[in-house]
């Protein structure tokens, strides 16, 4: 499958993804069969997340000429609907384990430069209401852990340090993970995998118990398209590899036809 932002259905039988290079939102079986477009059009699309209850697929898009906003579309297909009416950039959405809520952060006008006032938001799908995560000022790129215990988020600055919010104690703590891009929680909720920003892109994981960071691989040599796409249901990192191979050829003419 030529796609990025891959998200698996709760029964692990299907997946949703952004096609490359068409940039459409697709759904298919794991073997690529029963493939159909859920959203199409000439606009940006990323941040795909299938709800744990199986009912919805969240994604970000510039549909209708808007900024990068979060939309919900039924997993069976239908009309995408923006979760809020205002035209403001919103970060990638992440589902609560019960599929009833989404968490996301505000996006400043300049990357890693806060405008002031950015916080993390909780969107209640049933109530269609928003609330702020306590103490989340100056944070973005939120992800809900698969066991529901933590929210991870990044500081809006050049360090891009990961912080963890304990949903039981209602407290934040800092971690040793810095220069974090596209974090993804392991299925058991102990590790956060991520790739790094900068010249050499590395795949790493944070152990949330020991606060230690482990290098998994350098992924530049894979010639990936749009970085990495998160984890498979078995916690295997997924990347879309660019199969084009630039080369210089020497042709020798032997003088015969």
mmCIF file of C-alpha atoms in Angstrom:
data_model
loop_
_atom_site.group_PDB
_atom_site.id
_atom_site.type_symbol
_atom_site.label_atom_id
_atom_site.label_comp_id
_atom_site.label_asym_id
_atom_site.label_seq_id
_atom_site.Cartn_x
_atom_site.Cartn_y
_atom_site.Cartn_z
ATOM 1 C CA UNK A 1 0.000 0.000 0.000
ATOM 2 C CA UNK A 2 1.335 3.411 -0.969
ATOM 3 C CA UNK A 3 0.143 5.429 1.994
ATOM 4 C CA UNK A 4 1.049 7.418 5.081
ATOM 5 C CA UNK A 5 -0.669 8.209 8.408
ATOM 6 C CA UNK A 6 -1.818 4.584 8.679
ATOM 7 C CA UNK A 7 -4.436 3.804 11.334
ATOM 8 C CA UNK A 8 -5.831 0.330 12.025
ATOM 9 C CA UNK A 9 -9.428 -0.597 12.834
ATOM 10 C CA UNK A 10 -10.086 -1.958 16.342
ATOM 11 C CA UNK A 11 -10.579 -5.498 14.976
ATOM 12 C CA UNK A 12 -7.245 -5.216 13.078
ATOM 13 C CA UNK A 13 -8.918 -6.308 9.847
ATOM 14 C CA UNK A 14 -8.916 -2.941 8.060
ATOM 15 C CA UNK A 15 -6.889 0.240 7.880
ATOM 16 C CA UNK A 16 -7.346 3.876 6.952
ATOM 17 C CA UNK A 17 -4.562 5.952 5.446
ATOM 18 C CA UNK A 18 -3.626 8.936 3.312
ATOM 19 C CA UNK A 19 -2.756 7.754 -0.179
ATOM 20 C CA UNK A 20 0.500 8.769 -1.815
ATOM 21 C CA UNK A 21 0.702 10.698 -4.052
ATOM 22 C CA UNK A 22 -3.063 11.274 -4.437
ATOM 23 C CA UNK A 23 -3.479 12.581 -0.822
ATOM 24 C CA UNK A 24 -6.946 11.046 -0.478
ATOM 25 C CA UNK A 25 -8.310 9.337 2.624
ATOM 26 C CA UNK A 26 -8.627 5.621 1.848
ATOM 27 C CA UNK A 27 -9.981 2.589 3.661
ATOM 28 C CA UNK A 28 -9.130 -1.010 2.766
ATOM 29 C CA UNK A 29 -8.648 -4.512 4.144
ATOM 30 C CA UNK A 30 -5.168 -5.424 5.346
ATOM 31 C CA UNK A 31 -4.417 -7.190 2.056
ATOM 32 C CA UNK A 32 -5.425 -4.088 0.061
ATOM 33 C CA UNK A 33 -8.796 -5.468 -1.052
ATOM 34 C CA UNK A 34 -12.115 -3.619 -0.682
ATOM 35 C CA UNK A 35 -10.268 -0.337 -1.206
ATOM 36 C CA UNK A 36 -12.398 2.772 -1.364
ATOM 37 C CA UNK A 37 -11.900 6.497 -0.940
ATOM 38 C CA UNK A 38 -13.588 8.039 2.083
ATOM 39 C CA UNK A 39 -12.542 11.611 1.289
ATOM 40 C CA UNK A 40 -11.213 13.023 -1.953
ATOM 41 C CA UNK A 41 -10.340 16.414 -3.317
ATOM 42 C CA UNK A 42 -7.497 18.805 -4.003
ATOM 43 C CA UNK A 43 -6.454 19.749 -0.470
ATOM 44 C CA UNK A 44 -4.002 18.722 2.261
ATOM 45 C CA UNK A 45 -4.928 15.784 4.478
ATOM 46 C CA UNK A 46 -3.078 14.089 7.350
ATOM 47 C CA UNK A 47 -3.414 12.985 10.987
ATOM 48 C CA UNK A 48 -5.625 9.921 10.405
ATOM 49 C CA UNK A 49 -6.911 8.230 13.594
ATOM 50 C CA UNK A 50 -9.527 5.420 13.727
ATOM 51 C CA UNK A 51 -11.647 5.569 16.895
ATOM 52 C CA UNK A 52 -11.311 2.659 19.375
ATOM 53 C CA UNK A 53 -15.065 2.026 19.196
ATOM 54 C CA UNK A 54 -14.756 1.630 15.420
ATOM 55 C CA UNK A 55 -17.362 4.259 14.545
ATOM 56 C CA UNK A 56 -15.288 7.238 13.395
ATOM 57 C CA UNK A 57 -12.143 8.245 11.576
ATOM 58 C CA UNK A 58 -10.612 11.572 12.536
ATOM 59 C CA UNK A 59 -8.279 13.474 10.224
ATOM 60 C CA UNK A 60 -6.913 16.952 9.553
ATOM 61 C CA UNK A 61 -7.639 18.777 6.328
ATOM 62 C CA UNK A 62 -7.946 22.110 4.547
ATOM 63 C CA UNK A 63 -11.383 21.190 3.207
ATOM 64 C CA UNK A 64 -13.504 24.064 1.939
ATOM 65 C CA UNK A 65 -10.460 26.335 1.825
ATOM 66 C CA UNK A 66 -10.075 26.327 5.580
ATOM 67 C CA UNK A 67 -7.003 25.993 7.759
ATOM 68 C CA UNK A 68 -5.807 22.563 8.926
ATOM 69 C CA UNK A 69 -8.800 21.560 11.025
ATOM 70 C CA UNK A 70 -9.985 18.280 12.531
ATOM 71 C CA UNK A 71 -12.822 16.483 10.750
ATOM 72 C CA UNK A 72 -14.781 13.357 11.622
ATOM 73 C CA UNK A 73 -16.126 10.939 9.024
ATOM 74 C CA UNK A 74 -18.062 7.709 9.750
ATOM 75 C CA UNK A 75 -15.777 4.708 9.258
ATOM 76 C CA UNK A 76 -18.393 3.234 6.922
ATOM 77 C CA UNK A 77 -18.303 6.387 4.779
ATOM 78 C CA UNK A 78 -20.276 9.603 4.756
ATOM 79 C CA UNK A 79 -19.950 13.364 4.887
ATOM 80 C CA UNK A 80 -16.940 14.724 6.854
ATOM 81 C CA UNK A 81 -17.836 17.253 9.546
ATOM 82 C CA UNK A 82 -15.492 19.726 11.271
ATOM 83 C CA UNK A 83 -15.505 19.362 15.055
ATOM 84 C CA UNK A 84 -15.528 23.149 15.587
ATOM 85 C CA UNK A 85 -16.826 26.048 13.484
ATOM 86 C CA UNK A 86 -13.927 28.498 13.886
ATOM 87 C CA UNK A 87 -11.266 28.637 11.182
ATOM 88 C CA UNK A 88 -8.128 27.993 13.249
ATOM 89 C CA UNK A 89 -5.290 25.515 12.774
ATOM 90 C CA UNK A 90 -5.693 22.445 14.962
ATOM 91 C CA UNK A 91 -3.136 19.719 15.694
ATOM 92 C CA UNK A 92 -3.509 15.996 15.044
ATOM 93 C CA UNK A 93 -6.330 14.444 17.066
ATOM 94 C CA UNK A 94 -5.836 11.455 19.369
ATOM 95 C CA UNK A 95 -8.650 9.268 20.738
ATOM 96 C CA UNK A 96 -9.394 8.322 24.323
ATOM 97 C CA UNK A 97 -9.453 4.512 24.813
ATOM 98 C CA UNK A 98 -13.276 4.452 24.976
ATOM 99 C CA UNK A 99 -13.638 6.430 21.726
ATOM 100 C CA UNK A 100 -15.749 9.129 23.357
ATOM 101 C CA UNK A 101 -13.212 11.965 23.368
ATOM 102 C CA UNK A 102 -10.429 13.490 21.304
ATOM 103 C CA UNK A 103 -7.422 15.439 22.518
ATOM 104 C CA UNK A 104 -5.578 17.935 20.325
ATOM 105 C CA UNK A 105 -3.435 21.047 20.616
ATOM 106 C CA UNK A 106 -3.439 24.489 19.064
ATOM 107 C CA UNK A 107 -0.999 25.198 16.207
ATOM 108 C CA UNK A 108 0.939 28.496 16.283
ATOM 109 C CA UNK A 109 1.422 30.537 13.123
ATOM 110 C CA UNK A 110 5.180 29.810 13.097
ATOM 111 C CA UNK A 111 6.530 26.345 13.818
ATOM 112 C CA UNK A 112 7.863 25.993 17.397
ATOM 113 C CA UNK A 113 7.193 29.685 18.118
ATOM 114 C CA UNK A 114 4.211 30.111 20.475
ATOM 115 C CA UNK A 115 1.677 32.834 19.822
ATOM 116 C CA UNK A 116 0.599 32.750 23.449
ATOM 117 C CA UNK A 117 -2.570 31.114 24.704
ATOM 118 C CA UNK A 118 -1.979 27.665 23.132
ATOM 119 C CA UNK A 119 -3.444 24.833 25.213
ATOM 120 C CA UNK A 120 -4.558 21.224 24.783
ATOM 121 C CA UNK A 121 -8.259 20.643 24.199
ATOM 122 C CA UNK A 122 -10.560 17.713 24.967
ATOM 123 C CA UNK A 123 -13.435 17.321 22.506
ATOM 124 C CA UNK A 124 -16.421 15.252 23.667
ATOM 125 C CA UNK A 125 -17.842 13.562 20.563
ATOM 126 C CA UNK A 126 -21.289 12.954 22.061
ATOM 127 C CA UNK A 127 -21.724 16.331 23.730
ATOM 128 C CA UNK A 128 -19.835 18.198 20.970
ATOM 129 C CA UNK A 129 -18.150 20.293 23.646
ATOM 130 C CA UNK A 130 -14.596 21.475 24.329
ATOM 131 C CA UNK A 131 -12.629 21.712 27.558
ATOM 132 C CA UNK A 132 -8.985 22.555 28.301
ATOM 133 C CA UNK A 133 -6.488 20.126 29.832
ATOM 134 C CA UNK A 134 -5.299 21.655 33.145
ATOM 135 C CA UNK A 135 -1.730 22.966 33.052
ATOM 136 C CA UNK A 136 -1.341 22.448 29.302
ATOM 137 C CA UNK A 137 -0.465 26.035 28.407
ATOM 138 C CA UNK A 138 2.350 26.199 25.836
ATOM 139 C CA UNK A 139 1.974 22.552 24.751
ATOM 140 C CA UNK A 140 0.889 20.864 21.504
ATOM 141 C CA UNK A 141 1.109 17.502 19.641
ATOM 142 C CA UNK A 142 -1.028 15.612 22.160
ATOM 143 C CA UNK A 143 -1.403 11.810 22.168
ATOM 144 C CA UNK A 144 -3.576 9.671 24.455
ATOM 145 C CA UNK A 145 -1.922 6.506 25.793
ATOM 146 C CA UNK A 146 -3.620 3.265 24.806
ATOM 147 C CA UNK A 147 -4.310 2.387 28.452
ATOM 148 C CA UNK A 148 -5.760 5.837 29.143
ATOM 149 C CA UNK A 149 -3.358 6.672 31.960
ATOM 150 C CA UNK A 150 -1.345 9.395 30.250
ATOM 151 C CA UNK A 151 -1.545 12.249 27.821
ATOM 152 C CA UNK A 152 1.741 13.032 26.112
ATOM 153 C CA UNK A 153 2.436 16.460 24.647
ATOM 154 C CA UNK A 154 5.361 18.540 23.401
ATOM 155 C CA UNK A 155 6.660 21.947 24.390
ATOM 156 C CA UNK A 156 6.238 24.629 21.715
ATOM 157 C CA UNK A 157 9.890 25.622 21.383
ATOM 158 C CA UNK A 158 13.092 24.500 19.688
ATOM 159 C CA UNK A 159 13.606 21.712 22.248
ATOM 160 C CA UNK A 160 10.271 19.987 21.548
ATOM 161 C CA UNK A 161 10.488 18.124 24.866
ATOM 162 C CA UNK A 162 7.850 15.533 25.686
ATOM 163 C CA UNK A 163 5.788 15.955 28.845
ATOM 164 C CA UNK A 164 3.362 13.466 30.384
ATOM 165 C CA UNK A 165 0.051 14.223 32.072
ATOM 166 C CA UNK A 166 -1.101 11.593 34.577
ATOM 167 C CA UNK A 167 -4.884 11.433 34.229
ATOM 168 C CA UNK A 168 -5.204 9.971 37.752
ATOM 169 C CA UNK A 169 -3.083 12.489 39.680
ATOM 170 C CA UNK A 170 -3.822 15.405 37.283
ATOM 171 C CA UNK A 171 -0.128 16.317 37.234
ATOM 172 C CA UNK A 172 2.424 16.936 34.487
ATOM 173 C CA UNK A 173 6.005 15.696 34.503
ATOM 174 C CA UNK A 174 8.890 16.289 32.112
ATOM 175 C CA UNK A 175 10.761 13.499 30.266
ATOM 176 C CA UNK A 176 14.161 12.967 28.655
ATOM 177 C CA UNK A 177 12.660 12.794 25.141
ATOM 178 C CA UNK A 178 13.568 15.896 23.096
ATOM 179 C CA UNK A 179 13.292 16.947 19.435
ATOM 180 C CA UNK A 180 10.231 14.704 19.210
ATOM 181 C CA UNK A 181 8.194 14.300 16.026
ATOM 182 C CA UNK A 182 5.001 12.271 15.502
ATOM 183 C CA UNK A 183 4.886 10.290 18.791
ATOM 184 C CA UNK A 184 3.011 6.978 18.901
ATOM 185 C CA UNK A 185 2.134 4.956 22.025
ATOM 186 C CA UNK A 186 2.865 1.233 22.285
ATOM 187 C CA UNK A 187 -0.108 -1.073 22.797
ATOM 188 C CA UNK A 188 0.756 -1.735 26.455
ATOM 189 C CA UNK A 189 1.098 1.988 27.234
ATOM 190 C CA UNK A 190 4.693 1.730 28.486
ATOM 191 C CA UNK A 191 6.591 3.186 25.528
ATOM 192 C CA UNK A 192 6.233 6.206 23.278
ATOM 193 C CA UNK A 193 7.895 5.749 19.877
ATOM 194 C CA UNK A 194 8.862 8.806 17.836
ATOM 195 C CA UNK A 195 11.171 10.037 15.123
ATOM 196 C CA UNK A 196 13.432 13.018 15.639
ATOM 197 C CA UNK A 197 13.761 16.303 13.837
ATOM 198 C CA UNK A 198 17.024 17.502 12.324
ATOM 199 C CA UNK A 199 19.549 16.374 9.720
ATOM 200 C CA UNK A 200 19.800 12.778 10.936
ATOM 201 C CA UNK A 201 16.339 11.352 11.572
ATOM 202 C CA UNK A 202 16.330 8.648 14.235
ATOM 203 C CA UNK A 203 13.534 6.413 15.453
ATOM 204 C CA UNK A 204 13.503 6.292 19.252
ATOM 205 C CA UNK A 205 11.296 5.216 22.095
ATOM 206 C CA UNK A 206 10.754 6.573 25.595
ATOM 207 C CA UNK A 207 10.172 4.221 28.535
ATOM 208 C CA UNK A 208 7.617 6.146 30.599
ATOM 209 C CA UNK A 209 8.462 4.141 33.745
ATOM 210 C CA UNK A 210 12.254 4.609 33.760
ATOM 211 C CA UNK A 211 12.290 7.867 31.736
ATOM 212 C CA UNK A 212 15.041 6.361 29.556
ATOM 213 C CA UNK A 213 15.343 6.907 25.795
ATOM 214 C CA UNK A 214 16.451 4.142 23.431
ATOM 215 C CA UNK A 215 17.600 4.496 19.815
ATOM 216 C CA UNK A 216 15.774 2.060 17.515
ATOM 217 C CA UNK A 217 17.175 2.962 14.091
ATOM 218 C CA UNK A 218 18.418 5.713 11.822
ATOM 219 C CA UNK A 219 15.732 5.942 9.121
ATOM 220 C CA UNK A 220 17.259 8.427 6.657
ATOM 221 C CA UNK A 221 18.793 5.624 4.595
ATOM 222 C CA UNK A 222 15.330 4.139 3.963
ATOM 223 C CA UNK A 223 14.452 7.124 1.745
ATOM 224 C CA UNK A 224 11.117 7.430 3.475
ATOM 225 C CA UNK A 225 8.186 9.541 2.326
ATOM 226 C CA UNK A 226 6.831 11.905 5.024
ATOM 227 C CA UNK A 227 8.819 10.327 7.858
ATOM 228 C CA UNK A 228 7.209 7.351 9.562
ATOM 229 C CA UNK A 229 3.563 6.324 9.951
ATOM 230 C CA UNK A 230 3.319 5.068 13.515
ATOM 231 C CA UNK A 231 3.038 1.473 14.724
ATOM 232 C CA UNK A 232 1.363 -1.686 13.516
ATOM 233 C CA UNK A 233 -0.955 -3.590 15.920
ATOM 234 C CA UNK A 234 2.176 -5.542 16.944
ATOM 235 C CA UNK A 235 4.191 -2.371 17.672
ATOM 236 C CA UNK A 236 6.210 -2.614 14.461
ATOM 237 C CA UNK A 237 7.241 0.803 13.069
ATOM 238 C CA UNK A 238 5.743 1.571 9.649
ATOM 239 C CA UNK A 239 7.447 3.626 6.942
ATOM 240 C CA UNK A 240 6.616 4.359 3.318
ATOM 241 C CA UNK A 241 9.783 3.758 1.319
ATOM 242 C CA UNK A 242 10.582 5.715 -1.829
ATOM 243 C CA UNK A 243 11.545 3.025 -4.359
ATOM 244 C CA UNK A 244 13.027 5.451 -6.890
ATOM 245 C CA UNK A 245 16.797 5.103 -7.109
ATOM 246 C CA UNK A 246 18.713 7.962 -8.768
ATOM 247 C CA UNK A 247 21.773 6.755 -10.671
ATOM 248 C CA UNK A 248 24.169 7.704 -13.476
ATOM 249 C CA UNK A 249 24.570 5.262 -16.362
ATOM 250 C CA UNK A 250 27.407 4.963 -18.887
ATOM 251 C CA UNK A 251 26.272 3.692 -22.320
ATOM 252 C CA UNK A 252 28.836 2.295 -24.735
ATOM 253 C CA UNK A 253 27.932 2.143 -28.430
ATOM 254 C CA UNK A 254 29.444 -0.901 -30.171
ATOM 255 C CA UNK A 255 28.933 0.437 -33.710
ATOM 256 C CA UNK A 256 26.484 -2.332 -34.707
ATOM 257 C CA UNK A 257 22.792 -2.198 -35.498
#
